[in-house]
Amino acid sequence: MANAPTALPSLIEARGLGLLPVVLSGSARLVAVVDMDILATDRLPKKRDFSLFGLTFPLFHRVDGPHFAAALVQMLKQGWHDPE
């Protein structure tokens, strides 16, 4: 489970809009990691993992396209199919 640090304000940065207030939802279960510094180039990426505090999570890279946010939400709702 993960929680927002108590010292941080309840804000989210929305590119092009600025800082927006949000209602924190409390604890959240970490189910995947997206590395926003690495651009995904494979159409169907192979499974990657990321380890943190002895736990392993699926690792995804940033997609440069307008569909990325919607695809990420769909993946978080329904899971990911490994093409292998």
PDB file of N, CA and C in Angstrom:
ATOM      1  N   MET A   1       0.842  -1.180   0.000  1.00  0.00           N
ATOM      2  CA  MET A   1       0.000   0.000   0.000  1.00  0.00           C
ATOM      3  C   MET A   1       0.888   1.244   0.000  1.00  0.00           C
ATOM      4  N   ALA A   2       0.417   2.268  -0.656  1.00  0.00           N
ATOM      5  CA  ALA A   2       1.155   3.526  -0.725  1.00  0.00           C
ATOM      6  C   ALA A   2       0.240   4.666  -0.281  1.00  0.00           C
ATOM      7  N   ASN A   3       0.844   5.663   0.328  1.00  0.00           N
ATOM      8  CA  ASN A   3       0.121   6.852   0.780  1.00  0.00           C
ATOM      9  C   ASN A   3       0.869   8.100   0.331  1.00  0.00           C
ATOM     10  N   ALA A   4       0.147   9.182   0.133  1.00  0.00           N
ATOM     11  CA  ALA A   4       0.786  10.460  -0.164  1.00  0.00           C
ATOM     12  C   ALA A   4       1.466  10.972   1.097  1.00  0.00           C
ATOM     13  N   PRO A   5       2.662  11.552   0.967  1.00  0.00           N
ATOM     14  CA  PRO A   5       3.314  12.136   2.143  1.00  0.00           C
ATOM     15  C   PRO A   5       2.445  13.241   2.745  1.00  0.00           C
ATOM     16  N   THR A   6       2.343  13.270   4.047  1.00  0.00           N
ATOM     17  CA  THR A   6       1.490  14.259   4.713  1.00  0.00           C
ATOM     18  C   THR A   6       1.991  15.686   4.523  1.00  0.00           C
ATOM     19  N   ALA A   7       3.290  15.857   4.265  1.00  0.00           N
ATOM     20  CA  ALA A   7       3.852  17.206   4.117  1.00  0.00           C
ATOM     21  C   ALA A   7       3.521  17.829   2.759  1.00  0.00           C
ATOM     22  N   LEU A   8       3.087  17.029   1.789  1.00  0.00           N
ATOM     23  CA  LEU A   8       2.787  17.568   0.464  1.00  0.00           C
ATOM     24  C   LEU A   8       1.367  18.117   0.415  1.00  0.00           C
ATOM     25  N   PRO A   9       1.172  19.206  -0.355  1.00  0.00           N
ATOM     26  CA  PRO A   9      -0.187  19.725  -0.510  1.00  0.00           C
ATOM     27  C   PRO A   9      -1.018  18.797  -1.400  1.00  0.00           C
ATOM     28  N   SER A  10      -2.323  18.889  -1.298  1.00  0.00           N
ATOM     29  CA  SER A  10      -3.234  18.064  -2.102  1.00  0.00           C
ATOM     30  C   SER A  10      -3.409  18.702  -3.477  1.00  0.00           C
ATOM     31  N   LEU A  11      -2.346  18.628  -4.291  1.00  0.00           N
ATOM     32  CA  LEU A  11      -2.341  19.229  -5.623  1.00  0.00           C
ATOM     33  C   LEU A  11      -1.773  18.241  -6.629  1.00  0.00           C
ATOM     34  N   ILE A  12      -2.192  18.385  -7.878  1.00  0.00           N
ATOM     35  CA  ILE A  12      -1.620  17.610  -8.966  1.00  0.00           C
ATOM     36  C   ILE A  12      -1.257  18.591 -10.073  1.00  0.00           C
ATOM     37  N   GLU A  13      -0.111  18.348 -10.728  1.00  0.00           N
ATOM     38  CA  GLU A  13       0.294  19.218 -11.830  1.00  0.00           C
ATOM     39  C   GLU A  13      -0.315  18.701 -13.118  1.00  0.00           C
ATOM     40  N   ALA A  14      -1.096  19.529 -13.778  1.00  0.00           N
ATOM     41  CA  ALA A  14      -1.686  19.200 -15.071  1.00  0.00           C
ATOM     42  C   ALA A  14      -1.005  20.078 -16.111  1.00  0.00           C
ATOM     43  N   ARG A  15      -0.204  19.449 -16.966  1.00  0.00           N
ATOM     44  CA  ARG A  15       0.564  20.208 -17.955  1.00  0.00           C
ATOM     45  C   ARG A  15      -0.367  21.095 -18.782  1.00  0.00           C
ATOM     46  N   GLY A  16      -0.011  22.352 -18.854  1.00  0.00           N
ATOM     47  CA  GLY A  16      -0.789  23.313 -19.615  1.00  0.00           C
ATOM     48  C   GLY A  16      -1.911  23.966 -18.822  1.00  0.00           C
ATOM     49  N   LEU A  17      -2.233  23.404 -17.643  1.00  0.00           N
ATOM     50  CA  LEU A  17      -3.285  23.983 -16.807  1.00  0.00           C
ATOM     51  C   LEU A  17      -2.749  24.512 -15.490  1.00  0.00           C
ATOM     52  N   GLY A  18      -1.661  23.924 -14.998  1.00  0.00           N
ATOM     53  CA  GLY A  18      -1.084  24.355 -13.733  1.00  0.00           C
ATOM     54  C   GLY A  18      -1.379  23.373 -12.619  1.00  0.00           C
ATOM     55  N   LEU A  19      -1.367  23.875 -11.384  1.00  0.00           N
ATOM     56  CA  LEU A  19      -1.620  23.037 -10.213  1.00  0.00           C
ATOM     57  C   LEU A  19      -3.116  23.015  -9.918  1.00  0.00           C
ATOM     58  N   LEU A  20      -3.656  21.814  -9.773  1.00  0.00           N
ATOM     59  CA  LEU A  20      -5.085  21.646  -9.526  1.00  0.00           C
ATOM     60  C   LEU A  20      -5.294  20.969  -8.179  1.00  0.00           C
ATOM     61  N   PRO A  21      -6.265  21.422  -7.385  1.00  0.00           N
ATOM     62  CA  PRO A  21      -6.539  20.764  -6.105  1.00  0.00           C
ATOM     63  C   PRO A  21      -7.177  19.395  -6.333  1.00  0.00           C
ATOM     64  N   VAL A  22      -6.839  18.436  -5.476  1.00  0.00           N
ATOM     65  CA  VAL A  22      -7.407  17.087  -5.551  1.00  0.00           C
ATOM     66  C   VAL A  22      -7.796  16.629  -4.151  1.00  0.00           C
ATOM     67  N   VAL A  23      -8.720  15.702  -4.091  1.00  0.00           N
ATOM     68  CA  VAL A  23      -9.085  15.059  -2.835  1.00  0.00           C
ATOM     69  C   VAL A  23      -8.295  13.763  -2.763  1.00  0.00           C
ATOM     70  N   LEU A  24      -7.484  13.612  -1.723  1.00  0.00           N
ATOM     71  CA  LEU A  24      -6.688  12.401  -1.574  1.00  0.00           C
ATOM     72  C   LEU A  24      -7.593  11.245  -1.179  1.00  0.00           C
ATOM     73  N   SER A  25      -7.312  10.071  -1.732  1.00  0.00           N
ATOM     74  CA  SER A  25      -8.180   8.920  -1.491  1.00  0.00           C
ATOM     75  C   SER A  25      -7.660   7.998  -0.397  1.00  0.00           C
ATOM     76  N   GLY A  26      -6.556   8.334   0.214  1.00  0.00           N
ATOM     77  CA  GLY A  26      -5.992   7.457   1.237  1.00  0.00           C
ATOM     78  C   GLY A  26      -5.022   6.465   0.621  1.00  0.00           C
ATOM     79  N   SER A  27      -4.951   5.283   1.178  1.00  0.00           N
ATOM     80  CA  SER A  27      -4.011   4.268   0.709  1.00  0.00           C
ATOM     81  C   SER A  27      -4.397   3.750  -0.671  1.00  0.00           C
ATOM     82  N   ALA A  28      -3.385   3.392  -1.440  1.00  0.00           N
ATOM     83  CA  ALA A  28      -3.599   2.801  -2.760  1.00  0.00           C
ATOM     84  C   ALA A  28      -2.636   1.628  -2.924  1.00  0.00           C
ATOM     85  N   ARG A  29      -3.097   0.588  -3.596  1.00  0.00           N
ATOM     86  CA  ARG A  29      -2.259  -0.582  -3.851  1.00  0.00           C
ATOM     87  C   ARG A  29      -1.442  -0.320  -5.111  1.00  0.00           C
ATOM     88  N   LEU A  30      -0.128  -0.462  -5.020  1.00  0.00           N
ATOM     89  CA  LEU A  30       0.750  -0.280  -6.170  1.00  0.00           C
ATOM     90  C   LEU A  30       0.685  -1.536  -7.030  1.00  0.00           C
ATOM     91  N   VAL A  31       0.320  -1.390  -8.314  1.00  0.00           N
ATOM     92  CA  VAL A  31       0.165  -2.554  -9.188  1.00  0.00           C
ATOM     93  C   VAL A  31       1.072  -2.508 -10.413  1.00  0.00           C
ATOM     94  N   ALA A  32       1.665  -1.355 -10.718  1.00  0.00           N
ATOM     95  CA  ALA A  32       2.534  -1.231 -11.886  1.00  0.00           C
ATOM     96  C   ALA A  32       3.393   0.019 -11.732  1.00  0.00           C
ATOM     97  N   VAL A  33       4.472   0.061 -12.510  1.00  0.00           N
ATOM     98  CA  VAL A  33       5.376   1.208 -12.534  1.00  0.00           C
ATOM     99  C   VAL A  33       5.501   1.664 -13.982  1.00  0.00           C
ATOM    100  N   VAL A  34       5.403   2.974 -14.216  1.00  0.00           N
ATOM    101  CA  VAL A  34       5.608   3.544 -15.545  1.00  0.00           C
ATOM    102  C   VAL A  34       6.812   4.468 -15.468  1.00  0.00           C
ATOM    103  N   ASP A  35       7.865   4.147 -16.229  1.00  0.00           N
ATOM    104  CA  ASP A  35       9.060   4.988 -16.292  1.00  0.00           C
ATOM    105  C   ASP A  35       8.826   6.039 -17.369  1.00  0.00           C
ATOM    106  N   MET A  36       8.539   7.257 -16.948  1.00  0.00           N
ATOM    107  CA  MET A  36       8.219   8.333 -17.882  1.00  0.00           C
ATOM    108  C   MET A  36       9.452   8.911 -18.574  1.00  0.00           C
ATOM    109  N   ASP A  37      10.660   8.512 -18.145  1.00  0.00           N
ATOM    110  CA  ASP A  37      11.885   8.995 -18.779  1.00  0.00           C
ATOM    111  C   ASP A  37      12.265   8.173 -20.005  1.00  0.00           C
ATOM    112  N   ILE A  38      11.697   6.979 -20.150  1.00  0.00           N
ATOM    113  CA  ILE A  38      12.053   6.098 -21.266  1.00  0.00           C
ATOM    114  C   ILE A  38      10.865   6.005 -22.211  1.00  0.00           C
ATOM    115  N   LEU A  39      11.106   6.281 -23.491  1.00  0.00           N
ATOM    116  CA  LEU A  39      10.063   6.229 -24.504  1.00  0.00           C
ATOM    117  C   LEU A  39       9.919   4.804 -25.023  1.00  0.00           C
ATOM    118  N   ALA A  40       8.710   4.267 -24.985  1.00  0.00           N
ATOM    119  CA  ALA A  40       8.441   2.933 -25.532  1.00  0.00           C
ATOM    120  C   ALA A  40       8.514   3.004 -27.051  1.00  0.00           C
ATOM    121  N   THR A  41       9.219   2.054 -27.658  1.00  0.00           N
ATOM    122  CA  THR A  41       9.334   2.026 -29.113  1.00  0.00           C
ATOM    123  C   THR A  41       8.738   0.761 -29.715  1.00  0.00           C
ATOM    124  N   ASP A  42       8.570  -0.282 -28.913  1.00  0.00           N
ATOM    125  CA  ASP A  42       8.006  -1.537 -29.415  1.00  0.00           C
ATOM    126  C   ASP A  42       6.487  -1.449 -29.463  1.00  0.00           C
ATOM    127  N   ARG A  43       5.915  -1.949 -30.549  1.00  0.00           N
ATOM    128  CA  ARG A  43       4.458  -1.972 -30.673  1.00  0.00           C
ATOM    129  C   ARG A  43       3.841  -2.885 -29.625  1.00  0.00           C
ATOM    130  N   LEU A  44       4.424  -4.055 -29.431  1.00  0.00           N
ATOM    131  CA  LEU A  44       3.995  -5.007 -28.407  1.00  0.00           C
ATOM    132  C   LEU A  44       5.194  -5.284 -27.506  1.00  0.00           C
ATOM    133  N   PRO A  45       5.341  -4.530 -26.420  1.00  0.00           N
ATOM    134  CA  PRO A  45       6.540  -4.671 -25.580  1.00  0.00           C
ATOM    135  C   PRO A  45       6.586  -6.001 -24.839  1.00  0.00           C
ATOM    136  N   LYS A  46       7.809  -6.472 -24.617  1.00  0.00           N
ATOM    137  CA  LYS A  46       8.018  -7.667 -23.803  1.00  0.00           C
ATOM    138  C   LYS A  46       7.816  -7.295 -22.333  1.00  0.00           C
ATOM    139  N   LYS A  47       7.527  -8.298 -21.521  1.00  0.00           N
ATOM    140  CA  LYS A  47       7.301  -8.084 -20.093  1.00  0.00           C
ATOM    141  C   LYS A  47       8.588  -7.597 -19.432  1.00  0.00           C
ATOM    142  N   ARG A  48       8.474  -6.531 -18.654  1.00  0.00           N
ATOM    143  CA  ARG A  48       9.585  -6.005 -17.862  1.00  0.00           C
ATOM    144  C   ARG A  48       9.127  -5.927 -16.421  1.00  0.00           C
ATOM    145  N   ASP A  49      10.076  -6.007 -15.501  1.00  0.00           N
ATOM    146  CA  ASP A  49       9.756  -5.932 -14.079  1.00  0.00           C
ATOM    147  C   ASP A  49      10.572  -4.845 -13.404  1.00  0.00           C
ATOM    148  N   PHE A  50      10.031  -4.336 -12.303  1.00  0.00           N
ATOM    149  CA  PHE A  50      10.698  -3.341 -11.469  1.00  0.00           C
ATOM    150  C   PHE A  50      10.566  -3.807 -10.028  1.00  0.00           C
ATOM    151  N   SER A  51      11.687  -3.871  -9.318  1.00  0.00           N
ATOM    152  CA  SER A  51      11.662  -4.314  -7.920  1.00  0.00           C
ATOM    153  C   SER A  51      11.807  -3.118  -6.988  1.00  0.00           C
ATOM    154  N   LEU A  52      10.995  -3.124  -5.928  1.00  0.00           N
ATOM    155  CA  LEU A  52      10.995  -2.045  -4.950  1.00  0.00           C
ATOM    156  C   LEU A  52      10.657  -2.634  -3.593  1.00  0.00           C
ATOM    157  N   PHE A  53      11.542  -2.451  -2.634  1.00  0.00           N
ATOM    158  CA  PHE A  53      11.331  -2.951  -1.267  1.00  0.00           C
ATOM    159  C   PHE A  53      11.022  -4.444  -1.243  1.00  0.00           C
ATOM    160  N   GLY A  54      11.696  -5.206  -2.106  1.00  0.00           N
ATOM    161  CA  GLY A  54      11.513  -6.651  -2.135  1.00  0.00           C
ATOM    162  C   GLY A  54      10.271  -7.118  -2.879  1.00  0.00           C
ATOM    163  N   LEU A  55       9.524  -6.211  -3.467  1.00  0.00           N
ATOM    164  CA  LEU A  55       8.333  -6.559  -4.243  1.00  0.00           C
ATOM    165  C   LEU A  55       8.611  -6.298  -5.717  1.00  0.00           C
ATOM    166  N   THR A  56       7.987  -7.064  -6.597  1.00  0.00           N
ATOM    167  CA  THR A  56       8.193  -6.918  -8.035  1.00  0.00           C
ATOM    168  C   THR A  56       6.896  -6.473  -8.700  1.00  0.00           C
ATOM    169  N   PHE A  57       7.020  -5.477  -9.586  1.00  0.00           N
ATOM    170  CA  PHE A  57       5.865  -4.911 -10.280  1.00  0.00           C
ATOM    171  C   PHE A  57       6.132  -4.900 -11.783  1.00  0.00           C
ATOM    172  N   PRO A  58       5.082  -4.975 -12.619  1.00  0.00           N
ATOM    173  CA  PRO A  58       5.273  -4.808 -14.056  1.00  0.00           C
ATOM    174  C   PRO A  58       5.785  -3.391 -14.341  1.00  0.00           C
ATOM    175  N   LEU A  59       6.730  -3.292 -15.272  1.00  0.00           N
ATOM    176  CA  LEU A  59       7.321  -2.005 -15.644  1.00  0.00           C
ATOM    177  C   LEU A  59       6.922  -1.661 -17.067  1.00  0.00           C
ATOM    178  N   PHE A  60       6.435  -0.461 -17.256  1.00  0.00           N
ATOM    179  CA  PHE A  60       6.066   0.034 -18.579  1.00  0.00           C
ATOM    180  C   PHE A  60       6.823   1.328 -18.848  1.00  0.00           C
ATOM    181  N   HIS A  61       6.991   1.650 -20.129  1.00  0.00           N
ATOM    182  CA  HIS A  61       7.648   2.888 -20.527  1.00  0.00           C
ATOM    183  C   HIS A  61       6.610   3.840 -21.112  1.00  0.00           C
ATOM    184  N   ARG A  62       6.942   5.109 -21.096  1.00  0.00           N
ATOM    185  CA  ARG A  62       6.065   6.166 -21.617  1.00  0.00           C
ATOM    186  C   ARG A  62       5.791   5.951 -23.107  1.00  0.00           C
ATOM    187  N   VAL A  63       4.558   6.195 -23.504  1.00  0.00           N
ATOM    188  CA  VAL A  63       4.165   6.144 -24.910  1.00  0.00           C
ATOM    189  C   VAL A  63       3.921   7.575 -25.369  1.00  0.00           C
ATOM    190  N   ASP A  64       4.495   7.937 -26.504  1.00  0.00           N
ATOM    191  CA  ASP A  64       4.355   9.293 -27.025  1.00  0.00           C
ATOM    192  C   ASP A  64       3.145   9.355 -27.954  1.00  0.00           C
ATOM    193  N   GLY A  65       1.981   9.567 -27.376  1.00  0.00           N
ATOM    194  CA  GLY A  65       0.765   9.642 -28.179  1.00  0.00           C
ATOM    195  C   GLY A  65      -0.405  10.079 -27.322  1.00  0.00           C
ATOM    196  N   PRO A  66      -1.436  10.630 -27.957  1.00  0.00           N
ATOM    197  CA  PRO A  66      -2.584  11.127 -27.205  1.00  0.00           C
ATOM    198  C   PRO A  66      -3.399  10.020 -26.534  1.00  0.00           C
ATOM    199  N   HIS A  67      -3.205   8.775 -26.942  1.00  0.00           N
ATOM    200  CA  HIS A  67      -3.958   7.650 -26.383  1.00  0.00           C
ATOM    201  C   HIS A  67      -3.342   7.092 -25.105  1.00  0.00           C
ATOM    202  N   PHE A  68      -2.148   7.545 -24.739  1.00  0.00           N
ATOM    203  CA  PHE A  68      -1.405   6.923 -23.638  1.00  0.00           C
ATOM    204  C   PHE A  68      -2.177   6.926 -22.322  1.00  0.00           C
ATOM    205  N   ALA A  69      -2.741   8.064 -21.935  1.00  0.00           N
ATOM    206  CA  ALA A  69      -3.454   8.141 -20.650  1.00  0.00           C
ATOM    207  C   ALA A  69      -4.650   7.194 -20.625  1.00  0.00           C
ATOM    208  N   ALA A  70      -5.440   7.177 -21.702  1.00  0.00           N
ATOM    209  CA  ALA A  70      -6.612   6.294 -21.754  1.00  0.00           C
ATOM    210  C   ALA A  70      -6.192   4.829 -21.761  1.00  0.00           C
ATOM    211  N   ALA A  71      -5.125   4.502 -22.488  1.00  0.00           N
ATOM    212  CA  ALA A  71      -4.640   3.120 -22.522  1.00  0.00           C
ATOM    213  C   ALA A  71      -4.125   2.697 -21.154  1.00  0.00           C
ATOM    214  N   LEU A  72      -3.462   3.593 -20.460  1.00  0.00           N
ATOM    215  CA  LEU A  72      -2.950   3.293 -19.122  1.00  0.00           C
ATOM    216  C   LEU A  72      -4.107   3.042 -18.149  1.00  0.00           C
ATOM    217  N   VAL A  73      -5.146   3.850 -18.209  1.00  0.00           N
ATOM    218  CA  VAL A  73      -6.322   3.635 -17.355  1.00  0.00           C
ATOM    219  C   VAL A  73      -6.958   2.282 -17.667  1.00  0.00           C
ATOM    220  N   GLN A  74      -7.086   1.941 -18.952  1.00  0.00           N
ATOM    221  CA  GLN A  74      -7.660   0.646 -19.335  1.00  0.00           C
ATOM    222  C   GLN A  74      -6.818  -0.503 -18.791  1.00  0.00           C
ATOM    223  N   MET A  75      -5.488  -0.384 -18.894  1.00  0.00           N
ATOM    224  CA  MET A  75      -4.598  -1.419 -18.379  1.00  0.00           C
ATOM    225  C   MET A  75      -4.751  -1.559 -16.864  1.00  0.00           C
ATOM    226  N   LEU A  76      -4.880  -0.454 -16.159  1.00  0.00           N
ATOM    227  CA  LEU A  76      -5.036  -0.515 -14.709  1.00  0.00           C
ATOM    228  C   LEU A  76      -6.379  -1.127 -14.309  1.00  0.00           C
ATOM    229  N   LYS A  77      -7.411  -0.919 -15.118  1.00  0.00           N
ATOM    230  CA  LYS A  77      -8.727  -1.496 -14.825  1.00  0.00           C
ATOM    231  C   LYS A  77      -8.790  -2.989 -15.133  1.00  0.00           C
ATOM    232  N   GLN A  78      -8.229  -3.396 -16.278  1.00  0.00           N
ATOM    233  CA  GLN A  78      -8.432  -4.758 -16.772  1.00  0.00           C
ATOM    234  C   GLN A  78      -7.180  -5.626 -16.804  1.00  0.00           C
ATOM    235  N   GLY A  79      -6.013  -5.042 -16.547  1.00  0.00           N
ATOM    236  CA  GLY A  79      -4.787  -5.828 -16.574  1.00  0.00           C
ATOM    237  C   GLY A  79      -4.088  -5.742 -17.916  1.00  0.00           C
ATOM    238  N   TRP A  80      -3.027  -6.520 -18.040  1.00  0.00           N
ATOM    239  CA  TRP A  80      -2.167  -6.483 -19.222  1.00  0.00           C
ATOM    240  C   TRP A  80      -1.969  -7.898 -19.714  1.00  0.00           C
ATOM    241  N   HIS A  81      -2.027  -8.086 -21.022  1.00  0.00           N
ATOM    242  CA  HIS A  81      -1.832  -9.407 -21.626  1.00  0.00           C
ATOM    243  C   HIS A  81      -0.428  -9.489 -22.200  1.00  0.00           C
ATOM    244  N   ASP A  82       0.369 -10.437 -21.710  1.00  0.00           N
ATOM    245  CA  ASP A  82       1.725 -10.659 -22.218  1.00  0.00           C
ATOM    246  C   ASP A  82       1.623 -11.430 -23.527  1.00  0.00           C
ATOM    247  N   PRO A  83       2.101 -10.861 -24.650  1.00  0.00           N
ATOM    248  CA  PRO A  83       1.975 -11.542 -25.941  1.00  0.00           C
ATOM    249  C   PRO A  83       2.839 -12.795 -26.067  1.00  0.00           C
ATOM    250  N   GLU A  84       3.735 -13.041 -25.128  1.00  0.00           N
ATOM    251  CA  GLU A  84       4.603 -14.231 -25.192  1.00  0.00           C
ATOM    252  C   GLU A  84       3.846 -15.476 -24.846  1.00  0.00           C
TER     253      GLU A  84
END
